[in-house]
Coordinates of C-alpha atoms and ligand atoms in Angstrom, one line a residue:
M20 CA 9.8 7.5 40.5
A21 CA 6.7 6.3 38.6
A22 CA 4.7 6.5 41.8
Q23 CA 5.6 10.2 42.2
L24 CA 4.1 11.0 38.8
D25 CA 0.6 12.2 38.9
S26 CA -0.2 10.8 35.5
P27 CA -3.4 9.5 33.8
N28 CA -1.3 7.0 32.0
S29 CA 0.0 3.8 33.5
L30 CA 3.5 4.9 33.1
E31 CA 6.4 2.6 32.9
V32 CA 9.8 4.0 33.9
E33 CA 12.9 2.2 32.8
N34 CA 16.3 2.5 34.5
T35 CA 14.8 4.5 37.4
A36 CA 17.8 3.8 39.7
M37 CA 19.9 6.1 37.7
G38 CA 18.0 9.2 38.4
S39 CA 17.5 8.7 42.1
Q40 CA 19.6 11.6 43.5
L41 CA 18.9 14.1 40.9
D42 CA 16.1 16.3 42.2
A43 CA 16.1 19.2 39.7
L44 CA 16.5 16.8 36.8
N45 CA 13.9 14.4 38.0
Q46 CA 11.5 17.3 38.6
W47 CA 12.0 18.6 35.1
V48 CA 11.6 15.1 33.5
M49 CA 8.4 14.6 35.4
D50 CA 7.1 18.0 34.5
M51 CA 7.8 17.3 30.8
A52 CA 6.2 13.9 31.1
R53 CA 3.1 15.5 32.6
L54 CA 3.1 17.9 29.6
T55 CA 3.8 15.4 26.8
Q56 CA 2.1 12.3 28.3
P57 CA 4.4 9.5 27.1
D58 CA 3.4 5.8 27.7
R59 CA 6.9 5.0 28.9
I60 CA 10.1 6.9 30.1
H61 CA 13.4 5.4 29.3
W62 CA 16.6 6.9 30.9
C63 CA 19.4 6.3 28.5
D64 CA 22.6 4.8 30.0
G65 CA 24.6 4.8 26.7
S66 CA 25.4 1.0 27.0
D67 CA 25.9 -1.3 24.0
S68 CA 22.9 -3.4 25.1
E69 CA 20.7 -0.4 25.1
F70 CA 21.9 0.6 21.6
A71 CA 21.3 -2.9 20.3
E72 CA 17.8 -3.0 21.7
L73 CA 17.0 0.4 20.1
V74 CA 18.4 -0.8 16.8
K75 CA 16.3 -4.0 16.9
Q76 CA 13.2 -1.9 17.5
M77 CA 14.1 0.6 14.7
E78 CA 14.9 -2.3 12.3
A79 CA 11.5 -3.8 13.1
D80 CA 9.5 -0.6 12.4
G81 CA 11.5 0.4 9.3
T82 CA 13.2 3.5 10.9
L83 CA 16.6 1.9 10.1
L84 CA 17.4 -0.3 7.2
P85 CA 20.4 -2.5 7.6
L86 CA 23.0 -2.0 4.8
N87 CA 25.0 -4.7 3.1
S88 CA 26.6 -6.3 6.1
E89 CA 29.6 -7.6 4.2
T90 CA 30.7 -4.2 2.9
H91 CA 29.2 -2.0 5.7
P92 CA 28.8 -4.0 9.0
N93 CA 26.7 -2.5 11.8
S94 CA 25.5 0.3 9.5
W95 CA 22.1 1.5 8.6
L96 CA 20.1 3.8 6.3
H97 CA 17.5 6.1 7.7
R98 CA 15.1 7.9 5.4
S99 CA 13.7 11.1 6.9
H100 CA 10.3 12.6 6.0
P101 CA 10.9 14.2 2.6
D102 CA 9.9 17.6 3.9
D103 CA 12.3 17.3 6.8
V104 CA 15.7 17.3 5.4
A105 CA 17.6 20.3 6.7
R106 CA 17.8 23.0 9.4
V107 CA 15.0 25.6 9.3
E108 CA 16.4 29.0 10.0
H109 CA 13.1 30.8 9.5
L110 CA 11.6 28.7 12.2
T111 CA 14.6 29.0 14.6
F112 CA 14.2 31.6 17.4
V113 CA 16.4 33.1 20.1
C114 CA 14.1 34.0 23.0
T115 CA 15.8 36.5 25.3
S116 CA 13.8 38.8 27.5
E117 CA 15.1 41.8 25.6
R118 CA 14.7 41.7 21.8
E119 CA 17.9 43.7 21.3
D120 CA 19.9 41.0 23.1
A121 CA 19.0 38.5 20.3
G122 CA 20.0 41.1 17.7
P123 CA 19.2 41.5 14.0
N124 CA 21.0 38.2 13.3
N125 CA 18.3 36.2 15.0
H126 CA 14.5 35.7 14.9
W127 CA 13.2 36.7 18.3
M128 CA 10.1 35.9 20.3
A129 CA 9.3 36.9 23.9
P130 CA 10.1 34.0 26.2
A131 CA 6.6 33.8 27.7
D132 CA 5.0 33.8 24.2
A133 CA 7.5 31.2 22.9
H134 CA 6.9 28.9 25.9
A135 CA 3.1 29.2 25.5
K136 CA 3.4 28.4 21.8
M137 CA 5.7 25.4 22.3
D138 CA 3.9 24.0 25.3
A139 CA 0.6 24.0 23.3
L140 CA 2.4 21.9 20.6
F141 CA 4.0 19.6 23.2
A142 CA 0.8 19.0 25.1
G143 CA 0.1 15.2 24.9
C144 CA 2.4 14.8 21.9
M145 CA 4.1 11.7 23.3
R146 CA 0.9 9.7 23.9
G147 CA 1.5 6.1 22.8
R148 CA 5.3 6.8 22.5
T149 CA 8.4 6.3 24.7
M150 CA 10.1 9.4 26.2
Y151 CA 13.8 9.0 26.1
V152 CA 15.9 10.9 28.6
I153 CA 19.4 11.5 27.2
P154 CA 22.1 12.8 29.6
Y155 CA 25.0 13.9 27.6
C156 CA 28.3 15.7 27.9
M157 CA 29.7 18.1 25.3
G158 CA 33.5 17.6 25.4
P159 CA 35.8 15.2 27.2
I160 CA 33.9 14.0 30.2
D161 CA 36.6 15.2 32.6
S162 CA 37.3 18.5 30.9
P163 CA 36.7 21.8 32.7
L164 CA 35.8 23.2 29.3
A165 CA 33.0 20.6 28.8
R166 CA 29.4 21.2 29.6
C167 CA 26.4 18.9 30.1
G168 CA 22.9 18.7 28.9
V169 CA 19.9 16.5 29.0
E170 CA 17.8 15.9 25.9
I171 CA 14.3 14.6 26.2
T172 CA 13.0 13.1 22.9
D173 CA 10.4 10.7 21.5
S174 CA 12.7 9.8 18.6
P175 CA 14.9 6.6 19.0
Y176 CA 16.8 7.8 15.8
V177 CA 17.8 10.9 17.8
V178 CA 19.0 8.7 20.7
A179 CA 21.1 6.6 18.3
N180 CA 22.7 9.7 16.8
M181 CA 23.3 11.4 20.1
R182 CA 25.1 8.3 21.3
I183 CA 27.5 8.7 18.4
M184 CA 27.8 12.5 18.5
T185 CA 28.1 13.1 22.3
R186 CA 29.4 11.4 25.4
M187 CA 26.0 10.0 26.4
G188 CA 24.7 8.1 29.4
A189 CA 25.8 7.2 32.9
A190 CA 29.1 9.2 33.0
A191 CA 27.3 12.4 31.8
L192 CA 24.6 11.8 34.4
A193 CA 27.2 11.5 37.2
R194 CA 28.8 14.8 36.1
I195 CA 25.4 16.5 36.1
E196 CA 24.8 15.2 39.6
R197 CA 28.1 16.7 40.6
E198 CA 27.6 20.1 38.9
K199 CA 23.9 20.5 39.3
Q200 CA 23.8 22.5 36.1
F201 CA 22.7 21.3 32.7
V202 CA 21.1 22.5 29.5
R203 CA 17.5 21.4 29.2
G204 CA 16.4 20.3 25.8
L205 CA 12.9 19.1 25.0
H206 CA 12.3 17.6 21.6
S207 CA 9.4 15.9 19.8
I208 CA 9.1 14.9 16.2
G209 CA 5.4 15.8 16.6
E210 CA 3.7 15.1 13.3
L211 CA 6.7 16.3 11.2
D212 CA 4.4 19.0 9.8
P213 CA 6.4 21.9 8.5
E214 CA 3.5 24.2 9.6
R215 CA 3.9 23.0 13.2
R216 CA 7.7 23.1 13.4
F217 CA 9.8 25.5 15.7
I218 CA 13.3 25.4 17.2
M219 CA 13.2 27.7 20.2
H220 CA 16.2 28.7 22.4
F221 CA 16.0 30.3 25.8
P222 CA 19.6 31.2 26.5
E223 CA 18.8 32.9 29.8
E224 CA 17.2 29.6 31.0
L225 CA 19.7 27.3 29.4
T226 CA 16.7 25.7 27.7
I227 CA 15.8 24.5 24.2
K228 CA 12.4 23.4 22.9
S229 CA 12.3 21.8 19.4
F230 CA 9.1 20.5 17.8
G231 CA 8.1 19.0 14.5
S232 CA 11.5 17.9 13.0
G233 CA 13.5 14.8 13.4
Y234 CA 16.5 16.0 11.3
G235 CA 20.1 16.9 12.2
G236 CA 20.6 20.3 13.8
N237 CA 16.8 20.6 14.6
A238 CA 16.7 17.4 16.6
L239 CA 20.2 16.4 17.8
L240 CA 20.1 19.3 20.3
G241 CA 23.6 18.8 21.6
K242 CA 25.0 20.1 18.3
K243 CA 23.9 23.5 16.9
C244 CA 21.3 24.3 19.6
H245 CA 23.4 23.6 22.6
A246 CA 27.1 23.7 21.5
L247 CA 26.6 26.8 19.4
R248 CA 23.5 28.9 20.2
I249 CA 23.2 28.3 24.0
A250 CA 26.9 27.8 24.5
S251 CA 27.8 31.1 22.7
H252 CA 25.6 33.0 25.1
Q253 CA 27.0 31.1 28.1
A254 CA 30.6 31.6 26.8
R255 CA 30.1 35.4 26.6
K256 CA 29.0 35.4 30.3
E257 CA 31.9 33.2 31.3
G258 CA 34.7 34.6 29.2
W259 CA 35.2 31.9 26.5
L260 CA 34.2 31.3 22.9
A261 CA 31.9 28.7 21.3
E262 CA 32.7 28.7 17.6
H263 CA 31.6 27.1 14.4
M264 CA 35.2 25.9 13.7
L265 CA 37.1 22.8 12.8
I266 CA 40.2 22.0 14.8
L267 CA 43.3 20.3 13.3
G268 CA 46.8 19.6 14.4
V269 CA 49.8 19.9 11.9
E270 CA 52.8 17.9 13.0
N271 CA 56.1 18.7 11.3
P272 CA 58.9 16.2 10.7
K273 CA 60.5 17.3 14.1
G274 CA 57.4 16.0 15.8
E275 CA 56.1 19.5 16.8
T276 CA 52.4 20.0 16.5
H277 CA 50.6 23.3 15.9
Y278 CA 46.8 23.4 16.3
I279 CA 44.7 25.5 14.0
A280 CA 41.0 26.4 14.3
A281 CA 39.1 27.4 11.2
A282 CA 35.7 28.8 10.4
F283 CA 34.1 28.5 6.9
P284 CA 30.6 29.0 5.6
S285 CA 28.8 25.9 4.4
A286 CA 30.0 24.2 1.2
C287 CA 33.7 25.2 1.7
G288 CA 34.9 21.7 2.7
K289 CA 35.4 22.1 6.5
T290 CA 35.3 18.3 7.1
N291 CA 37.7 17.8 4.2
L292 CA 40.2 20.3 5.7
A293 CA 39.9 18.8 9.2
M294 CA 40.9 15.4 7.7
L295 CA 43.4 16.6 5.2
I296 CA 46.0 14.1 3.9
P297 CA 49.4 15.8 3.2
P298 CA 50.8 15.8 -0.3
E299 CA 53.1 12.9 -1.2
G300 CA 56.3 15.0 -0.7
Y301 CA 55.2 16.2 2.7
R302 CA 54.2 12.7 3.8
R303 CA 57.7 11.5 2.9
E304 CA 59.2 14.2 5.0
G305 CA 57.2 13.1 8.0
W306 CA 54.4 15.7 8.1
K307 CA 51.1 14.6 9.6
V308 CA 47.7 16.2 10.0
W309 CA 45.6 15.3 13.0
T310 CA 41.8 15.8 13.3
V311 CA 40.5 17.2 16.6
G312 CA 37.1 18.4 15.3
D313 CA 35.2 19.1 12.1
D314 CA 32.5 21.5 13.2
I315 CA 32.5 23.1 16.6
C316 CA 35.3 24.5 18.8
W317 CA 35.0 25.7 22.4
M318 CA 38.1 27.7 23.5
R319 CA 39.3 29.8 26.4
P320 CA 42.5 31.4 27.6
G321 CA 44.6 29.1 29.8
A322 CA 46.9 30.1 32.6
D323 CA 49.7 30.8 30.1
G324 CA 47.5 33.3 28.2
R325 CA 47.2 30.9 25.2
M326 CA 43.8 29.8 23.9
Y327 CA 43.0 26.2 24.6
A328 CA 40.3 24.4 22.6
I329 CA 38.2 21.3 22.8
N330 CA 35.9 19.7 20.3
P331 CA 32.6 19.4 22.2
E332 CA 31.4 16.6 19.9
A333 CA 32.4 12.9 19.8
G334 CA 31.4 12.2 16.2
F335 CA 30.9 13.5 12.8
F336 CA 27.6 14.4 11.2
G337 CA 29.0 15.0 7.8
V338 CA 27.5 15.8 4.4
A339 CA 27.7 12.7 2.3
P340 CA 27.6 14.0 -1.3
G341 CA 31.1 14.9 -2.6
T342 CA 32.8 12.6 0.0
S343 CA 35.1 10.3 -1.9
A344 CA 38.4 8.5 -1.9
K345 CA 39.8 11.6 -3.7
S346 CA 38.2 14.4 -1.7
N347 CA 38.4 12.9 1.8
P348 CA 39.9 9.4 2.2
N349 CA 39.9 9.6 6.0
A350 CA 36.2 10.3 6.1
L351 CA 35.5 7.5 3.6
A352 CA 37.6 5.1 5.7
S353 CA 35.7 6.2 8.8
I354 CA 32.3 5.3 7.5
Q355 CA 32.9 1.7 6.3
H356 CA 31.3 0.3 9.5
D357 CA 29.2 1.3 12.5
T358 CA 27.7 4.3 10.7
I359 CA 24.2 5.7 10.4
F360 CA 23.5 7.1 6.9
T361 CA 20.5 9.5 6.4
N362 CA 18.9 10.2 3.1
V363 CA 21.6 8.6 0.8
G364 CA 20.9 6.4 -2.1
L365 CA 21.6 2.6 -2.4
T366 CA 23.3 0.4 -4.9
E367 CA 21.6 -2.8 -6.0
D368 CA 23.5 -4.8 -3.4
G369 CA 22.5 -2.5 -0.5
Q370 CA 25.6 -0.2 -0.2
P371 CA 25.1 3.4 0.5
W372 CA 25.7 5.7 -2.5
W373 CA 25.8 9.4 -3.2
E374 CA 26.8 11.8 -5.9
G375 CA 30.5 12.2 -6.1
L376 CA 31.3 8.9 -4.4
D377 CA 32.4 6.9 -7.4
D378 CA 31.2 6.0 -10.9
R379 CA 29.0 3.1 -9.9
K380 CA 25.3 3.4 -10.7
P381 CA 22.8 3.6 -7.8
A382 CA 19.6 1.6 -7.9
I383 CA 17.4 3.4 -5.3
D384 CA 17.2 7.0 -4.4
W385 CA 17.0 8.7 -1.0
R386 CA 13.2 8.5 -1.0
G387 CA 13.3 4.8 -1.6
N388 CA 12.2 5.0 -5.2
A389 CA 13.9 3.4 -8.2
Y390 CA 16.8 5.7 -9.2
D391 CA 15.8 8.2 -11.9
F392 CA 18.6 9.7 -13.9
N393 CA 17.0 13.2 -13.8
A394 CA 17.3 13.6 -10.0
P395 CA 20.1 13.0 -7.5
A396 CA 20.2 9.6 -5.8
A397 CA 21.2 11.1 -2.5
H398 CA 19.6 14.2 -1.0
P399 CA 22.2 17.1 -1.3
N400 CA 22.1 17.4 2.5
S401 CA 22.3 13.7 3.2
R402 CA 24.5 12.7 6.0
F403 CA 26.7 10.1 7.8
T404 CA 26.8 9.9 11.6
V405 CA 30.0 8.2 12.8
S406 CA 32.1 8.1 15.9
A407 CA 35.3 10.3 15.6
R408 CA 37.3 7.4 17.0
Q409 CA 36.8 5.6 13.6
C410 CA 38.7 8.4 11.8
P411 CA 42.3 7.3 10.9
S412 CA 43.6 10.9 11.6
W413 CA 41.7 11.2 14.9
S414 CA 44.1 13.1 17.2
P415 CA 45.5 11.4 20.3
K416 CA 45.0 14.9 22.0
A417 CA 41.4 15.2 21.0
E418 CA 40.2 13.6 24.3
D419 CA 42.6 15.7 26.5
A420 CA 40.8 17.4 29.3
Q421 CA 42.8 20.7 29.0
G422 CA 42.3 21.0 25.3
V423 CA 44.8 21.8 22.6
P424 CA 46.7 25.2 22.4
I425 CA 45.6 27.2 19.3
S426 CA 48.4 28.8 17.2
A427 CA 46.2 30.2 14.4
I428 CA 42.6 31.0 13.7
V429 CA 41.6 30.8 10.0
F430 CA 38.6 32.4 8.4
G431 CA 37.6 31.6 4.9
G432 CA 35.1 31.8 2.2
R433 CA 34.3 30.9 -1.4
R434 CA 35.3 33.9 -3.5
A435 CA 35.8 33.6 -7.2
S436 CA 37.5 37.0 -7.5
L437 CA 39.4 39.6 -5.4
V438 CA 40.3 37.7 -2.3
P439 CA 43.8 36.2 -2.4
L440 CA 44.7 32.6 -1.5
V441 CA 45.8 33.7 2.0
F442 CA 46.6 36.8 4.1
E443 CA 47.4 37.4 7.7
A444 CA 45.7 40.0 9.9
R445 CA 48.0 42.6 11.4
D446 CA 46.7 42.0 15.0
W447 CA 43.7 40.7 16.9
T448 CA 41.4 43.6 16.3
H449 CA 42.1 43.4 12.6
G450 CA 41.5 39.6 12.8
V451 CA 38.1 40.2 14.4
L452 CA 37.2 42.5 11.5
V453 CA 38.4 39.9 9.0
G454 CA 36.1 37.4 10.7
A455 CA 33.2 39.8 10.8
A456 CA 33.6 40.5 7.1
M457 CA 33.8 36.9 5.9
G458 CA 31.4 35.5 3.5
S459 CA 30.8 33.2 0.5
E460 CA 29.4 33.4 -2.9
T461 CA 26.3 31.2 -3.2
T462 CA 26.6 27.8 -4.9
A463 CA 23.3 26.1 -4.9
A464 CA 20.8 27.4 -7.4
A465 CA 18.0 26.2 -5.1
T466 CA 18.2 29.3 -2.9
G467 CA 18.3 32.0 -5.6
A468 CA 21.1 33.5 -7.6
V469 CA 24.5 31.7 -7.9
G470 CA 27.6 33.8 -7.2
V471 CA 26.0 36.3 -4.9
M472 CA 28.2 37.3 -1.9
R473 CA 26.5 36.5 1.4
R474 CA 28.3 37.7 4.5
D475 CA 28.5 35.2 7.3
P476 CA 30.6 36.6 10.2
M477 CA 32.8 33.9 11.7
A478 CA 30.4 31.4 9.9
M479 CA 28.1 32.0 12.9
K480 CA 25.2 33.8 11.2
P481 CA 22.7 30.9 11.9
F482 CA 24.4 29.9 15.2
C483 CA 25.2 33.0 17.3
G484 CA 22.8 32.9 20.2
Y485 CA 23.0 36.7 20.8
N486 CA 23.4 40.1 19.1
F487 CA 26.3 40.0 16.6
A488 CA 27.4 43.5 17.7
D489 CA 27.9 42.1 21.3
Y490 CA 29.6 39.1 19.8
F491 CA 32.2 41.2 18.0
A492 CA 32.7 43.1 21.3
H493 CA 33.2 39.8 23.1
W494 CA 35.8 38.7 20.5
L495 CA 37.7 42.0 20.9
S496 CA 37.7 41.6 24.7
F497 CA 40.2 38.7 24.6
D498 CA 43.0 41.2 23.6
K499 CA 44.2 42.1 27.1
P500 CA 47.5 42.1 29.0
G501 CA 49.0 38.7 29.3
A502 CA 47.1 37.2 26.4
Q503 CA 49.0 35.1 23.9
L504 CA 46.4 35.2 21.2
P505 CA 46.5 33.0 18.0
K506 CA 47.4 34.8 14.8
V507 CA 44.4 35.3 12.5
F508 CA 44.4 34.4 8.8
H509 CA 42.0 34.5 5.9
V510 CA 42.0 31.9 3.1
N511 CA 40.2 31.4 -0.2
W512 CA 40.6 28.0 -1.8
F513 CA 38.1 29.0 -4.5
R514 CA 39.6 31.8 -6.6
K515 CA 38.8 31.3 -10.3
G516 CA 40.7 32.3 -13.5
D517 CA 39.4 34.0 -16.6
D518 CA 38.3 30.7 -17.9
G519 CA 36.1 30.1 -14.8
K520 CA 38.4 27.3 -13.6
F521 CA 39.7 27.0 -10.0
L522 CA 43.3 28.4 -9.8
W523 CA 44.3 26.6 -6.6
P524 CA 44.4 22.8 -6.5
G525 CA 43.1 22.8 -2.9
F526 CA 42.5 19.6 -0.8
G527 CA 45.8 18.1 0.4
E528 CA 47.8 21.0 -1.2
N529 CA 46.2 23.4 1.3
L530 CA 48.9 22.1 3.7
R531 CA 51.4 24.3 1.9
V532 CA 49.3 27.3 3.1
L533 CA 49.0 25.9 6.6
E534 CA 52.8 25.5 6.6
W535 CA 53.3 29.2 5.7
M536 CA 50.9 30.2 8.5
I537 CA 52.9 28.1 11.0
G538 CA 56.1 29.8 9.7
R539 CA 54.5 33.1 10.4
V540 CA 53.6 32.0 13.9
E541 CA 57.2 30.9 14.5
G542 CA 58.6 34.0 12.8
S543 CA 60.4 32.1 10.0
A544 CA 58.1 32.8 7.0
S545 CA 58.1 36.0 4.9
A546 CA 55.3 38.2 3.8
T547 CA 54.6 41.7 2.4
E548 CA 52.6 44.2 4.3
T549 CA 49.5 45.7 2.6
P550 CA 46.5 47.6 3.9
I551 CA 44.5 44.4 4.0
G552 CA 47.2 42.4 5.9
A553 CA 50.4 40.5 5.2
L554 CA 50.4 38.6 1.9
P555 CA 52.9 35.9 0.9
K556 CA 54.6 36.1 -2.4
V557 CA 54.5 32.9 -4.4
E558 CA 58.1 32.2 -3.4
D559 CA 57.1 32.4 0.3
I560 CA 55.1 29.2 0.1
R561 CA 56.7 25.9 -0.8
M562 CA 55.5 24.8 -4.2
E563 CA 57.7 21.9 -5.2
G564 CA 55.4 19.1 -6.4
V565 CA 52.6 21.4 -7.6
T566 CA 52.4 23.2 -10.9
L567 CA 50.6 26.5 -10.9
S568 CA 49.7 28.3 -14.1
D569 CA 51.2 31.7 -14.8
E570 CA 47.8 33.2 -14.1
A571 CA 47.5 31.4 -10.8
R572 CA 51.0 32.5 -9.7
R573 CA 50.0 36.1 -10.5
V574 CA 46.4 36.2 -9.3
L575 CA 46.4 34.1 -6.1
F576 CA 49.0 36.3 -4.4
H577 CA 47.9 39.7 -5.8
F578 CA 46.6 42.6 -3.8
D579 CA 44.0 44.5 -5.9
R580 CA 43.8 47.9 -4.3
A581 CA 40.8 49.3 -6.3
G582 CA 38.8 46.1 -5.7
W583 CA 39.5 46.1 -2.0
Q584 CA 38.3 49.8 -1.8
A585 CA 34.9 48.7 -2.9
E586 CA 35.0 45.6 -0.6
I587 CA 35.9 47.7 2.5
D588 CA 33.2 50.3 1.6
S589 CA 30.6 47.5 1.5
L590 CA 31.8 46.2 4.8
E591 CA 31.0 49.6 6.4
G592 CA 27.4 49.2 5.3
F593 CA 27.3 45.7 6.6
L594 CA 28.6 46.7 10.1
G595 CA 26.0 49.5 10.1
E596 CA 23.2 46.8 9.9
F597 CA 24.1 45.9 13.5
G598 CA 23.6 49.5 14.7
D599 CA 25.0 51.4 17.6
R600 CA 26.1 48.4 19.6
V601 CA 28.9 47.6 17.1
P602 CA 32.1 48.4 19.0
D603 CA 33.9 51.6 18.0
A604 CA 37.2 49.7 17.8
L605 CA 35.8 47.6 15.0
K606 CA 34.4 50.6 13.1
Q607 CA 37.8 52.4 13.6
E608 CA 39.6 49.4 12.2
Q609 CA 37.4 49.4 9.1
G610 CA 38.1 53.2 8.8
R611 CA 41.8 52.7 9.2
I612 CA 41.9 50.2 6.3
A613 CA 39.7 52.3 4.1
K614 CA 42.0 55.3 4.7
E615 CA 45.2 53.2 4.0
L616 CA 43.6 51.9 0.8
R617 CA 42.9 55.5 -0.4
A618 CA 46.4 56.6 0.5
G619 CA 48.1 54.2 -1.8
Ligands
TSX84 O1 36.9 20.7 0.5 C1 37.4 21.3 -0.4 N1 38.6 21.9 -0.2 C2 39.3 21.8 1.2 C3 40.0 20.5 1.3 C4 40.9 20.3 2.2 N2 36.8 21.4 -1.6 C5 35.5 20.9 -1.9 C6 34.4 21.9 -1.6 C7 33.1 21.4 -1.6 C8 32.6 20.9 -0.2 C9 37.4 22.2 -2.6 N3 37.1 22.4 -3.9 C10 38.7 22.7 -2.4 C11 39.3 22.6 -1.1 O2 40.4 23.1 -0.9 N4 39.0 23.4 -3.5 C12 38.0 23.2 -4.4 C13 38.0 23.7 -5.8 C14 38.6 22.7 -6.7 C15 37.8 21.7 -7.2 C16 38.3 20.7 -8.0 C17 39.6 20.7 -8.3 C18 40.4 21.6 -7.8 C19 39.9 22.6 -7.0 N5 40.0 19.6 -9.1 C20 41.1 19.5 -10.0 O3 41.8 20.5 -10.1 C21 41.3 18.3 -10.7
MN85 MN1 28.4 23.2 10.8

């Protein structure tokens, strides 16, 4: 292979035998090497020895710092560049040939312009570095719902994370060889200069080009770039859904399991819900909650008309701050070994630490400086990367090729007022409207006013790789003869009382709400019809073992007609932002509810 490359470098190519039959892939890798001019090309096989070698090298150059090996064996801290700590939506583009196909929900650039811009940045950017070629599979390796990709990167940190987050290496390469189709992802950290940073998606070419960031969703291209933005586009063409959803299984004492997929905007505790531990009383009765995924769900109708879902990921890239033995014992148990931490603080004896973990005092902050009481020890977006297999609640069905059947889809948001604890959409069309209308009130003062409602349809605002109007139409299209669609619900764990305190205890107690949903699916639970959907009364949900204040009992299950009139009117304006392409059925559904609210 090295001999075929017309390169001015004396290029070393490692693991060449692996790529021998893969003409299209080889050609692309060689083209990218010609563009970026690496000193070496390493084809990743995903082996333990390869990982060990990479770690050795990253320990030597300071990319990874070993943590306390007694408390956290095989675990490391990585400190990113302090200006490279999060996704960059303003630098993220969807480059379709027609601007309208990207929609008002995406930044757009013409594909030719975007390629020219990116190729200028990539030119020669890997000189003196190693180019890693990462074949990966999103989803169980033998699943018809899974899809493959190849990421080219000059970051060994990205390789180590991709090995945890995806099925990476030889098996993925074999599948690519069989299928001949894969998503092409080119990534370079460049100079980590925020002025020279872009994340470009070319859905029509199944291609991603990402330059100038080494962080999370910007750099681990299998996750947000592939499994959401490119996959959502591909899913529309092929008749499935790529969603920003957790997947969990609820097993009742009879041993029957219902699977639920749920979408929430950020800071609503998706990972916590995915790993929920039932309340004491439920545990005694034999209830169990199984984790299938905490971030992304790919689903499609099966032969029986039901939706079947897989988690395309193999690990968790979770937010560290707030993760504790109280908020998420399963996550905490998962990250005691074989974990990569990014931008957390350290205790004096080299253990990872973040705000909300426990009441120990940190010694060193995420930048590597002595801890200063005026600033957080961990960056608010600091992360752990860990294999899902380390999670005590990891579902035995999570690796099943056919996926799990979805009984309910849940949308949610952080709403201090108006929105009740839970309601059920009357049908699929109404459910799609509920998803399109969802949103959260802002929490972090960093990005402006706190408590401002931001709409985030299906929690996909930063991740839908095409026009939201077309996306709503695609969702509606699943309602056809023979379909056995999941019931759709909306939840709000964050309703506040007059004193500003949360009215619902949340966390494990949320299982009571999931149990009611399953009762609705099975036809055993009661509800009251209202114009916004079916609401439980407090008696319809099992509450033994939890004490709710009188205010909570009143407010959490209350339908506020006047308040909802204003909400539904504002929704009309929001749908209008997506123009004529918004499906009539969705506008009519909004109109129907508005009319019913006025009629009351
Ligand atoms: O993750 C959360 N969930 C879902 C859990 C399965 N959080 C944390 C959100 C930040 C990421 C929650 N916070 C939840 C919740 O259901 N509810 C709340 C609000 C809340 C916060 C603290 C208390 C109660 C509710 N504490 C006490 O009442 C002691
Ligand atoms: Mn996410």
